[in-house]
Amino acid sequence: MPGLTSTMLMSVQSLLADQAALQVTSNNIANANTPGYTREVPDLVETTPTVEGGITYGAGVTLEKVQSIRDQLLDLRISEENQQQSGAQAQVDALNQVQGLFSDSTQGIGADMTAFFNSLSQLSTNPTSIPQRQAVLTDAQNLASSFNQTSVNLSNIQSNLNLNVSQAVNQVNGLTQQIAKLNAQVAQMQQLGQEPGVIQDQETQLVQQLSQLTDVSIIQTKDGQTITTANGSALVVGGQSFALQASADASGVEHIFSQGEDITSSIKNGKLGGLLQVRDQAIPAVLNQLDTLASQFAAAFNTAHEAGTDLNGNAGQAFFSSASGAGAAASFAVVITDPNAIAASSDGSAGSNGNITQLTAVQTQELPSGASPTDSFSNIIFNVGNLTQQAQAESDAATSSLNQLNDQWGAVSGVSIDEESTNLITYQRAFEAAARVISTVDQLTQTVIGMGASG
Amino acid sequence: MAELDKTRQHTHGEHIARVHALCSEVQTSILALEKNNVMLLEQSLAKQEALCNQIAILKAKSAEAKPIDARSAAEIRHAYMALAQKNRTYASLLKRSSRTVNLLAGFYRCYGASIENKSLDHTWSCEV
């Protein structure tokens, strides 16, 4: 039959369990506003009962472990959305810079093209006027400068993105090193039977930061989290991290390598994915459209110009020069420097303005690309705007989705002050009751001792 | 003539107002999804349906009330562009929410399957 001593021991055990539960509750309350903190619950279990004389006696309570409340499915979705949100936002930031090159309607290629054709129209009213001819050349120079400057600015944005790529790779490597260290700690604590909740919280935070940088797959193993890139290359396995390398090719473009393999094209999400998307696809597409416009416009205008006669009675020569294909916009230039060399005449007479009609017609004439120069430029603006709006919509949707998932995460893993306040009172009452049991057992013991003394 | 112009302006004004209202209602649906508020989502969907019907009628009226002035045309175009952009975000959010729901459904299916398999090995009382 259990004696007063075993009752006393059971009560002490109960006091200790309630005290530990109170500590867990107070830690939850203290971390109610700590980002990434996962609430903990004390796992109280009944101590193995004792059997004496065929009767089973309860043996009190034990705090078996303190458990963090996690939902791995939500963690996975938050990681996915972080990757997509950061990728889309990186695209929006970069594309906004590209859009800035085309958004001003008062300057740039569009405005300069309009000004150039307006000057030509004015020249038709007085084709022998040298100041009018000079104005045409000045506006042609402005148009050429706009083509050159836009091409240079696009290349500069591309170079800046290139720089950001290598910086992001360094950030990825820093994070994977930290995660590997925490992975090792988690495994060690689990081996010792300790609850690694706090370390796992830190690890989850770092994994979310990593997700913002690149697309990763996370697999839970007995050695902690195994993290791989989108194409399956290992980033973290147990306590070991595998660094990514950024290495520039002959043209200075940074490529990303994982254990010797070029994985640049497989990175689609995270900040890195967004930067690579704009650097390797969006900007080259815009540059290609711009080069096509520059070379086809130069060719069409030169054809019209060569059909006329200049003020000196000579056959018209090439007005613009431009490389064909890549680099056409960057090399776009005005060949003619002499105002007299503008071939305004169609019949060879100095006063004729017949060829100006042909020259101004180029503005609305269909180029080999299938659109007029003005429409081609509008298409570039539309494409850039469309890409930006699409990325913005993706970023907004991913942000909303993250809010939705974070709300759900809060409901599962977040600290509810109301719930913790209730727990506080519950454990306080249990602690008081256990203390009262001890006090009662103490009185009973004194009574028993008194009985012995009086006997 | 002035009366016709007034009617035309009124129709266009109403048309733009309804498109703006639909845009705002799509935003409400986005917020409802964010907050997992099914009731608000259902109310918003009902309002969207009503607004779509009204817009279809007004669109037909606007087409009859041609020619439309450039300012009104630009206003209508801007309103529809804003609606299209909001729709893009909404469509993408629905796709993302579906992914969460599918993952959860897959998880429960997997869990259910494991119970079903167990039931082959154990008696009903064991399971209880």
Coordinates of C-alpha atoms in Angstrom, one line a residue:
Chain A
M1 CA 0.0 0.0 0.0
P2 CA 1.4 3.4 -0.9
G3 CA 2.6 5.4 2.1
L4 CA 2.8 9.1 3.0
T5 CA 6.3 9.2 1.6
S6 CA 5.2 8.0 -1.9
T7 CA 2.3 10.5 -1.8
M8 CA 4.8 13.2 -0.9
L9 CA 7.1 12.2 -3.7
M10 CA 4.2 12.1 -6.2
S11 CA 3.1 15.6 -5.1
V12 CA 6.7 17.0 -5.5
Q13 CA 6.7 15.4 -9.0
S14 CA 3.4 17.1 -9.7
L15 CA 4.8 20.4 -8.5
L16 CA 7.8 20.1 -10.8
A17 CA 5.6 19.2 -13.7
D18 CA 3.3 22.1 -13.1
Q19 CA 6.2 24.4 -12.7
A20 CA 7.7 23.3 -16.0
A21 CA 4.3 23.7 -17.7
L22 CA 4.1 27.3 -16.2
Q23 CA 7.6 28.0 -17.6
V24 CA 6.5 26.7 -21.1
T25 CA 3.4 28.9 -20.9
S26 CA 5.3 32.0 -19.8
N27 CA 7.9 31.4 -22.6
N28 CA 5.0 31.3 -25.1
I29 CA 3.6 34.6 -23.7
A30 CA 7.1 36.2 -23.8
N31 CA 7.5 35.2 -27.5
A32 CA 4.0 36.0 -28.6
N33 CA 5.4 38.7 -30.9
T34 CA 8.7 37.0 -31.8
P35 CA 8.7 36.5 -35.6
G36 CA 8.9 32.8 -36.5
Y37 CA 8.4 31.6 -32.9
T38 CA 6.4 28.3 -32.8
R39 CA 4.3 27.8 -29.7
E40 CA 5.3 25.0 -27.4
V41 CA 3.0 22.7 -25.4
P42 CA 4.1 20.6 -22.4
D43 CA 3.5 16.9 -23.0
L44 CA 2.3 15.7 -19.5
V45 CA 1.9 11.9 -19.2
E46 CA 0.8 9.7 -16.4
T47 CA 3.7 8.0 -14.6
T48 CA 3.6 4.2 -14.8
P49 CA 1.3 3.0 -12.0
T50 CA 2.3 0.7 -9.3
V51 CA 0.5 -2.5 -8.4
E52 CA 0.4 -3.7 -4.8
G53 CA -1.7 -6.5 -3.6
G54 CA -3.6 -6.7 -6.8
I55 CA -4.6 -3.0 -6.6
T56 CA -3.2 -0.5 -9.1
Y57 CA -2.2 2.9 -7.7
G58 CA -1.6 5.9 -9.9
A59 CA 2.0 7.2 -9.6
G60 CA 1.5 10.9 -10.5
V61 CA 2.6 12.8 -13.6
T62 CA 5.7 13.3 -15.6
L63 CA 6.6 16.0 -18.1
E64 CA 7.7 13.8 -21.0
K65 CA 8.7 16.6 -23.4
V66 CA 8.0 20.1 -24.5
Q67 CA 6.7 20.0 -28.1
S68 CA 6.7 22.7 -30.7
I69 CA 3.4 22.8 -32.7
R70 CA 4.4 22.8 -36.4
D71 CA 2.5 22.2 -39.6
Q72 CA 5.1 21.0 -42.2
L73 CA 2.6 21.4 -45.0
L74 CA 2.1 25.0 -44.2
D75 CA 5.8 25.6 -43.9
L76 CA 6.2 24.0 -47.3
R77 CA 3.6 26.2 -48.9
I78 CA 5.0 29.3 -47.2
S79 CA 8.4 28.4 -48.6
E80 CA 6.9 28.0 -52.1
E81 CA 5.1 31.3 -52.0
N82 CA 8.2 33.1 -50.7
Q83 CA 10.1 31.8 -53.7
Q84 CA 7.4 33.0 -56.1
Q85 CA 6.8 36.3 -54.4
S86 CA 10.5 37.2 -54.3
G87 CA 11.0 36.1 -57.9
A88 CA 8.0 38.2 -59.1
Q89 CA 9.1 41.2 -57.0
A90 CA 12.7 41.0 -58.3
Q91 CA 11.2 41.0 -61.9
V92 CA 8.9 44.0 -61.1
D93 CA 11.9 46.0 -59.7
A94 CA 14.1 45.2 -62.7
L95 CA 11.3 45.7 -65.3
N96 CA 10.3 49.0 -63.8
Q97 CA 13.8 50.2 -64.6
V98 CA 13.3 49.0 -68.2
Q99 CA 9.9 50.6 -68.4
G100 CA 11.4 53.9 -67.2
L101 CA 13.4 54.0 -70.5
F102 CA 10.2 53.9 -72.6
S103 CA 7.6 55.6 -70.4
D104 CA 8.4 59.3 -71.2
S105 CA 6.3 60.4 -74.1
T106 CA 8.2 63.8 -74.3
Q107 CA 11.7 62.4 -74.9
G108 CA 13.3 59.2 -76.2
I109 CA 13.0 57.2 -79.4
G110 CA 9.2 57.7 -79.9
A111 CA 9.3 61.5 -79.3
D112 CA 12.5 61.9 -81.4
M113 CA 11.1 59.9 -84.3
T114 CA 8.0 62.1 -84.3
A115 CA 10.2 65.2 -84.2
F116 CA 12.4 63.9 -87.0
F117 CA 9.4 63.3 -89.3
N118 CA 7.9 66.7 -88.4
S119 CA 11.1 68.4 -89.4
L120 CA 11.0 66.6 -92.8
S121 CA 7.4 67.7 -93.3
Q122 CA 8.5 71.3 -92.6
L123 CA 11.4 71.0 -95.0
S124 CA 8.9 70.1 -97.8
T125 CA 7.5 73.6 -97.5
N126 CA 10.9 75.1 -98.3
P127 CA 13.2 72.3 -99.6
T128 CA 16.1 74.6 -100.3
S129 CA 16.2 76.2 -96.8
I130 CA 19.5 75.4 -95.2
P131 CA 18.3 76.1 -91.6
Q132 CA 15.3 73.7 -92.3
R133 CA 17.8 71.1 -93.6
Q134 CA 20.0 71.6 -90.6
A135 CA 17.0 71.1 -88.3
V136 CA 16.3 67.7 -90.0
L137 CA 19.9 66.7 -89.4
T138 CA 19.7 67.8 -85.7
D139 CA 16.5 65.8 -85.2
A140 CA 18.1 62.8 -87.0
Q141 CA 21.1 63.1 -84.6
N142 CA 18.7 63.2 -81.6
L143 CA 16.9 60.1 -82.9
A144 CA 20.2 58.3 -83.3
S145 CA 21.3 59.3 -79.8
S146 CA 18.0 58.0 -78.4
F147 CA 18.6 54.6 -80.0
N148 CA 22.2 54.5 -78.8
Q149 CA 21.3 55.7 -75.2
T150 CA 18.3 53.3 -74.8
S151 CA 20.5 50.4 -75.9
V152 CA 23.3 51.4 -73.5
N153 CA 20.8 51.9 -70.7
L154 CA 19.3 48.5 -71.3
S155 CA 22.8 47.0 -71.2
N156 CA 23.6 48.9 -68.0
I157 CA 20.5 47.5 -66.3
Q158 CA 21.6 44.0 -67.5
S159 CA 25.1 44.6 -66.0
N160 CA 23.6 45.7 -62.6
L161 CA 21.4 42.6 -62.6
N162 CA 24.5 40.5 -63.3
L163 CA 26.2 42.1 -60.2
N164 CA 23.1 41.3 -58.1
V165 CA 23.2 37.7 -59.3
S166 CA 26.7 37.1 -57.8
Q167 CA 25.6 39.0 -54.6
A168 CA 22.6 36.8 -54.2
V169 CA 24.7 33.6 -54.7
N170 CA 26.9 34.8 -51.8
Q171 CA 23.8 35.3 -49.6
V172 CA 22.6 31.8 -50.5
N173 CA 26.0 30.3 -49.5
G174 CA 25.9 32.2 -46.2
L175 CA 22.4 30.9 -45.4
T176 CA 23.1 27.2 -46.4
Q177 CA 26.2 27.2 -44.1
Q178 CA 24.1 28.4 -41.2
I179 CA 21.3 25.9 -41.9
A180 CA 23.8 23.1 -42.1
K181 CA 25.2 24.0 -38.6
L182 CA 21.6 24.2 -37.2
N183 CA 20.8 20.8 -38.8
A184 CA 23.7 19.3 -37.0
Q185 CA 22.6 20.8 -33.7
V186 CA 19.0 19.5 -34.2
A187 CA 20.3 16.0 -35.0
Q188 CA 22.5 16.0 -31.9
M189 CA 19.7 17.2 -29.6
Q190 CA 17.3 14.6 -31.0
Q191 CA 19.9 11.9 -30.3
L192 CA 20.1 13.1 -26.7
G193 CA 16.3 13.0 -26.5
Q194 CA 16.1 16.8 -26.2
E195 CA 13.4 18.9 -27.9
P196 CA 15.1 21.1 -30.5
G197 CA 12.2 23.5 -30.9
V198 CA 14.1 26.7 -30.6
I199 CA 16.8 25.6 -33.0
Q200 CA 14.1 24.4 -35.5
D201 CA 12.5 27.8 -35.3
Q202 CA 15.8 29.5 -36.2
E203 CA 16.3 27.0 -39.0
T204 CA 12.8 27.5 -40.4
Q205 CA 13.4 31.3 -40.4
L206 CA 16.7 30.8 -42.3
V207 CA 15.0 28.4 -44.8
Q208 CA 12.3 31.0 -45.5
Q209 CA 15.1 33.6 -46.1
L210 CA 16.8 31.1 -48.5
S211 CA 13.4 30.5 -50.3
Q212 CA 13.3 34.3 -50.9
L213 CA 16.6 34.0 -52.8
T214 CA 16.3 30.9 -54.9
D215 CA 13.9 28.0 -55.6
V216 CA 14.6 25.1 -53.2
S217 CA 13.0 21.7 -52.4
I218 CA 13.0 20.8 -48.7
I219 CA 12.8 17.2 -47.5
Q220 CA 12.6 16.2 -43.9
T221 CA 15.0 13.4 -43.0
K222 CA 16.2 11.9 -39.7
D223 CA 19.3 14.1 -40.1
G224 CA 17.3 17.3 -40.3
Q225 CA 16.3 19.1 -43.5
T226 CA 17.8 18.1 -46.9
I227 CA 17.6 21.1 -49.1
T228 CA 18.2 20.9 -52.9
T229 CA 18.0 23.4 -55.8
A230 CA 15.2 23.1 -58.4
N231 CA 17.2 20.6 -60.5
G232 CA 18.0 18.4 -57.5
S233 CA 21.5 19.6 -56.7
A234 CA 22.2 19.4 -53.0
L235 CA 22.5 22.6 -51.0
V236 CA 22.3 21.2 -47.5
V237 CA 22.5 17.5 -46.5
G238 CA 22.6 16.9 -42.8
G239 CA 25.3 19.0 -41.3
Q240 CA 27.0 19.7 -44.6
S241 CA 26.4 22.6 -47.0
F242 CA 27.3 22.7 -50.6
A243 CA 28.2 26.2 -52.0
L244 CA 27.0 27.5 -55.3
Q245 CA 29.6 29.2 -57.4
A246 CA 29.0 32.3 -59.6
S247 CA 31.4 32.5 -62.5
A248 CA 31.4 34.9 -65.4
D249 CA 31.7 33.6 -69.0
A250 CA 33.7 35.3 -71.7
S251 CA 31.1 38.1 -72.2
G252 CA 31.0 38.8 -68.4
V253 CA 27.6 37.1 -67.9
E254 CA 27.5 35.4 -64.5
H255 CA 26.6 31.7 -64.5
I256 CA 25.7 29.7 -61.4
F257 CA 27.3 26.4 -60.8
S258 CA 26.4 23.7 -58.3
Q259 CA 29.1 21.1 -57.8
G260 CA 30.5 21.9 -61.3
E261 CA 27.1 21.8 -63.1
D262 CA 25.7 25.0 -64.7
I263 CA 22.3 25.3 -63.1
T264 CA 21.6 28.9 -64.3
S265 CA 18.7 28.0 -66.6
S266 CA 17.0 25.8 -64.0
I267 CA 16.6 28.6 -61.5
K268 CA 13.1 30.0 -62.0
N269 CA 12.0 31.5 -58.6
G270 CA 13.3 33.4 -55.7
K271 CA 15.2 36.7 -56.2
L272 CA 17.8 34.9 -58.2
G273 CA 15.2 33.4 -60.5
G274 CA 13.6 36.9 -61.0
L275 CA 16.9 38.5 -61.7
L276 CA 17.9 35.8 -64.2
Q277 CA 14.5 35.9 -65.9
V278 CA 14.9 39.7 -66.7
R279 CA 18.7 39.5 -67.4
D280 CA 18.5 36.5 -69.7
Q281 CA 15.1 36.8 -71.3
A282 CA 13.2 40.0 -70.9
I283 CA 16.1 42.5 -71.6
P284 CA 17.5 40.4 -74.5
A285 CA 14.0 40.3 -76.0
V286 CA 13.6 44.1 -75.8
L287 CA 17.2 44.7 -77.1
N288 CA 16.4 42.3 -80.0
Q289 CA 13.2 44.3 -80.8
L290 CA 15.0 47.5 -80.6
D291 CA 17.8 46.3 -82.9
T292 CA 15.3 45.0 -85.4
L293 CA 13.5 48.4 -85.4
A294 CA 16.8 50.3 -85.8
S295 CA 18.2 48.2 -88.6
Q296 CA 14.9 48.0 -90.5
F297 CA 14.1 51.7 -90.0
A298 CA 17.6 52.6 -91.3
A299 CA 17.3 50.3 -94.3
A300 CA 13.8 51.6 -95.2
F301 CA 14.8 55.3 -94.8
N302 CA 18.0 54.8 -96.8
T303 CA 16.1 53.1 -99.7
A304 CA 13.8 56.1 -99.9
H305 CA 16.6 58.6 -99.5
E306 CA 18.8 56.9 -102.2
A307 CA 15.8 57.3 -104.6
G308 CA 16.1 61.1 -104.4
T309 CA 18.5 63.8 -105.4
D310 CA 20.3 66.2 -103.1
L311 CA 20.6 70.0 -103.3
N312 CA 23.9 69.6 -105.3
G313 CA 22.2 67.4 -107.9
N314 CA 23.8 64.2 -106.7
A315 CA 21.9 61.0 -106.2
G316 CA 20.9 60.5 -102.6
Q317 CA 23.3 58.4 -100.4
A318 CA 22.7 56.4 -97.3
F319 CA 21.2 58.7 -94.6
F320 CA 21.6 56.4 -91.5
S321 CA 24.1 53.6 -90.8
S322 CA 23.3 50.7 -88.6
A323 CA 24.6 47.3 -88.1
S324 CA 22.3 44.5 -89.0
G325 CA 21.1 42.2 -86.1
A326 CA 22.6 42.5 -82.6
G327 CA 24.0 45.9 -81.8
A328 CA 22.0 47.7 -84.5
A329 CA 20.5 50.2 -82.0
A330 CA 23.8 50.8 -80.3
S331 CA 25.5 51.6 -83.7
F332 CA 22.7 53.5 -85.2
A333 CA 24.1 56.8 -86.5
V334 CA 23.5 59.6 -89.0
V335 CA 25.9 59.3 -92.0
I336 CA 25.1 62.7 -93.6
T337 CA 26.8 65.7 -92.1
D338 CA 26.2 68.2 -94.9
P339 CA 22.7 69.7 -95.0
N340 CA 22.9 69.9 -98.8
A341 CA 23.2 66.1 -99.0
I342 CA 19.6 65.6 -97.9
A343 CA 17.9 64.1 -101.0
A344 CA 14.6 66.1 -101.0
S345 CA 14.2 66.3 -104.7
S346 CA 12.6 63.6 -106.8
D347 CA 13.4 65.1 -110.3
G348 CA 16.9 66.5 -109.7
S349 CA 15.7 70.2 -109.5
A350 CA 16.8 72.1 -106.4
G351 CA 13.4 73.3 -105.5
S352 CA 11.7 69.9 -105.7
N353 CA 10.2 68.4 -102.6
G354 CA 8.9 65.2 -104.4
N355 CA 11.2 62.8 -102.5
I356 CA 10.2 64.2 -99.0
T357 CA 6.8 62.5 -99.5
Q358 CA 8.6 59.2 -99.9
L359 CA 10.8 60.0 -96.9
T360 CA 7.9 60.9 -94.6
A361 CA 6.0 57.9 -95.8
V362 CA 8.6 55.7 -94.0
Q363 CA 7.0 56.7 -90.7
T364 CA 3.8 54.7 -91.5
Q365 CA 5.3 52.3 -94.0
E366 CA 5.3 48.6 -93.0
L367 CA 8.8 47.3 -92.2
P368 CA 9.8 43.7 -92.8
S369 CA 8.8 43.0 -89.2
G370 CA 5.2 43.6 -90.2
A371 CA 4.6 46.9 -88.5
S372 CA 5.5 50.6 -89.2
P373 CA 8.4 52.2 -87.2
T374 CA 5.9 54.0 -84.9
D375 CA 3.9 50.8 -84.3
S376 CA 7.1 48.8 -83.8
F377 CA 8.1 51.2 -81.1
S378 CA 4.6 51.1 -79.5
N379 CA 4.9 47.3 -79.5
I380 CA 8.1 47.4 -77.5
I381 CA 6.4 49.7 -75.0
F382 CA 3.4 47.4 -74.9
N383 CA 5.6 44.3 -74.4
V384 CA 7.6 45.9 -71.6
G385 CA 4.4 47.2 -69.9
N386 CA 2.7 43.8 -70.2
L387 CA 5.7 41.9 -68.7
T388 CA 5.8 44.4 -65.8
Q389 CA 2.0 44.2 -65.2
Q390 CA 2.2 40.4 -65.3
A391 CA 5.0 40.3 -62.8
Q392 CA 3.2 42.8 -60.6
A393 CA 0.0 40.7 -60.7
E394 CA 2.0 37.6 -59.7
S395 CA 3.8 39.5 -57.0
D396 CA 0.5 40.8 -55.6
A397 CA -1.2 37.4 -55.7
A398 CA 1.8 35.7 -54.0
T399 CA 1.7 38.4 -51.3
S400 CA -2.0 37.8 -50.7
S401 CA -1.3 34.1 -50.7
L402 CA 1.5 34.6 -48.2
N403 CA -0.9 36.6 -46.0
Q404 CA -3.4 33.8 -46.2
L405 CA -0.8 31.1 -45.3
N406 CA 0.7 33.2 -42.5
D407 CA -2.8 33.6 -41.0
Q408 CA -3.2 29.8 -41.1
W409 CA 0.3 29.4 -39.7
G410 CA -0.6 31.8 -36.8
A411 CA -3.7 29.8 -36.0
V412 CA -1.6 26.6 -35.8
S413 CA 1.8 27.6 -34.6
G414 CA 1.3 31.1 -33.3
V415 CA 0.8 32.1 -29.7
S416 CA -2.7 32.9 -28.6
I417 CA -2.5 35.2 -25.5
D418 CA -6.1 34.2 -24.5
E419 CA -5.2 30.5 -24.7
E420 CA -2.0 30.9 -22.8
S421 CA -3.7 33.0 -20.1
T422 CA -6.1 30.2 -19.5
N423 CA -3.3 27.7 -19.4
L424 CA -1.5 29.9 -16.9
I425 CA -4.5 29.8 -14.5
T426 CA -4.9 26.0 -15.1
Y427 CA -1.3 25.3 -14.2
Q428 CA -1.3 27.8 -11.3
R429 CA -4.4 26.0 -9.8
A430 CA -2.7 22.6 -10.3
F431 CA 0.5 23.9 -8.7
E432 CA -1.5 25.3 -5.7
A433 CA -3.3 22.0 -5.3
A434 CA -0.1 20.0 -5.4
A435 CA 1.4 22.3 -2.8
R436 CA -1.7 21.8 -0.6
V437 CA -1.3 18.1 -0.9
I438 CA 2.3 18.4 0.3
S439 CA 1.2 20.6 3.2
T440 CA -1.5 18.0 4.1
V441 CA 0.9 15.1 3.9
D442 CA 3.3 17.1 6.0
Q443 CA 0.6 17.6 8.7
L444 CA -0.3 13.9 8.5
T445 CA 3.4 13.0 8.9
Q446 CA 3.6 15.3 12.0
T447 CA 0.5 13.6 13.3
V448 CA 2.1 10.1 12.8
I449 CA 5.4 11.3 14.5
G450 CA 3.2 12.8 17.3
M451 CA 1.4 9.4 17.7
G452 CA 4.9 7.8 18.0
A453 CA 6.1 10.3 20.6
S454 CA 2.9 10.1 22.8
G455 CA 3.0 6.2 22.5
Chain B
M1 CA -29.4 66.6 -79.7
A2 CA -28.4 67.9 -76.3
E3 CA -30.8 65.4 -74.7
L4 CA -29.2 62.6 -76.7
D5 CA -25.7 63.7 -75.5
K6 CA -26.9 63.8 -71.9
T7 CA -28.2 60.3 -72.2
R8 CA -25.1 59.1 -73.8
Q9 CA -22.9 60.6 -71.1
H10 CA -25.1 59.1 -68.4
T11 CA -24.8 55.6 -70.0
H12 CA -21.0 55.9 -70.3
G13 CA -20.7 57.3 -66.7
E14 CA -22.8 54.4 -65.4
H15 CA -20.8 51.9 -67.4
I16 CA -17.5 53.2 -66.0
A17 CA -18.9 53.3 -62.4
R18 CA -20.0 49.6 -62.8
V19 CA -16.6 48.5 -64.1
H20 CA -14.9 50.3 -61.1
A21 CA -17.4 48.6 -58.8
L22 CA -16.6 45.2 -60.3
C23 CA -12.9 46.0 -59.9
S24 CA -13.5 46.8 -56.2
E25 CA -15.5 43.7 -55.7
V26 CA -12.7 41.5 -57.2
Q27 CA -10.4 43.2 -54.6
T28 CA -12.9 42.2 -51.9
S29 CA -12.8 38.6 -53.1
I30 CA -9.0 38.7 -52.9
L31 CA -9.2 40.0 -49.3
A32 CA -11.8 37.4 -48.5
L33 CA -9.4 34.7 -49.7
E34 CA -6.6 36.2 -47.8
K35 CA -8.6 36.1 -44.6
N36 CA -10.2 32.7 -45.4
N37 CA -13.6 34.4 -45.0
V38 CA -15.9 32.1 -47.1
M39 CA -19.0 34.1 -46.3
L40 CA -17.5 37.4 -47.5
L41 CA -16.2 35.6 -50.6
E42 CA -19.7 34.2 -51.4
Q43 CA -21.3 37.6 -51.0
S44 CA -18.6 39.2 -53.2
L45 CA -19.1 36.6 -55.9
A46 CA -22.9 37.2 -55.9
K47 CA -22.2 41.0 -56.3
Q48 CA -19.7 40.3 -59.1
E49 CA -22.3 38.3 -61.0
A50 CA -24.9 41.0 -60.6
L51 CA -22.4 43.7 -61.8
C52 CA -21.3 41.6 -64.8
N53 CA -25.0 41.4 -65.9
Q54 CA -25.4 45.1 -65.4
I55 CA -22.2 45.8 -67.4
A56 CA -23.3 43.5 -70.2
I57 CA -26.6 45.6 -70.5
L58 CA -24.7 48.9 -70.3
K59 CA -22.1 47.7 -72.9
A60 CA -25.0 47.0 -75.3
K61 CA -26.5 50.4 -74.6
S62 CA -23.1 52.1 -75.1
A63 CA -22.7 50.4 -78.4
E64 CA -26.1 51.7 -79.5
A65 CA -25.2 55.2 -78.3
K66 CA -22.2 55.6 -80.7
P67 CA -20.2 57.6 -81.5
I68 CA -18.4 57.7 -78.2
D69 CA -16.2 60.8 -77.4
A70 CA -12.5 60.3 -77.0
R71 CA -12.5 61.2 -73.3
S72 CA -15.2 58.7 -72.4
A73 CA -13.5 56.0 -74.6
A74 CA -10.2 56.6 -72.7
E75 CA -12.0 56.5 -69.3
I76 CA -13.7 53.2 -70.2
R77 CA -10.4 51.8 -71.6
H78 CA -8.6 52.7 -68.3
A79 CA -11.3 51.2 -66.2
Y80 CA -11.2 47.9 -68.1
M81 CA -7.4 47.9 -68.0
A82 CA -7.5 48.2 -64.2
L83 CA -10.1 45.5 -64.0
A84 CA -8.0 43.2 -66.2
Q85 CA -5.0 43.7 -64.0
K86 CA -7.0 43.0 -60.9
N87 CA -8.4 39.9 -62.6
R88 CA -4.8 38.7 -63.3
T89 CA -4.0 39.0 -59.6
Y90 CA -7.3 37.3 -58.6
A91 CA -6.7 34.4 -61.1
S92 CA -3.2 33.9 -59.8
L93 CA -4.4 33.9 -56.2
L94 CA -7.1 31.3 -57.0
K95 CA -4.5 29.1 -58.6
R96 CA -2.3 29.4 -55.5
S97 CA -5.2 28.8 -53.1
S98 CA -6.1 25.7 -55.1
R99 CA -2.5 24.4 -54.7
T100 CA -2.9 24.7 -50.9
V101 CA -6.3 23.0 -51.0
N102 CA -5.0 20.2 -53.3
L103 CA -2.0 19.6 -51.0
L104 CA -4.3 19.4 -48.0
A105 CA -6.7 17.1 -49.8
G106 CA -3.8 14.9 -50.8
F107 CA -2.6 14.8 -47.2
Y108 CA -6.0 13.7 -45.9
R109 CA -6.4 11.2 -48.8
C110 CA -3.1 9.7 -47.8
Y111 CA -4.1 9.7 -44.2
G112 CA -7.5 8.1 -45.0
A113 CA -5.8 5.5 -47.2
S114 CA -3.5 4.5 -44.4
I115 CA -6.6 4.0 -42.1
E116 CA -8.3 2.0 -44.9
N117 CA -5.3 -0.3 -45.3
K118 CA -5.0 -0.8 -41.6
S119 CA -8.7 -1.8 -41.5
L120 CA -7.8 -4.8 -43.7
D121 CA -5.3 -6.0 -41.0
H122 CA -7.2 -5.2 -37.9
T123 CA -10.7 -5.8 -36.6
W124 CA -13.2 -3.0 -36.2
S125 CA -12.9 -3.1 -32.4
C126 CA -9.1 -2.8 -32.7
E127 CA -9.6 0.3 -34.8
V128 CA -12.0 1.8 -32.3

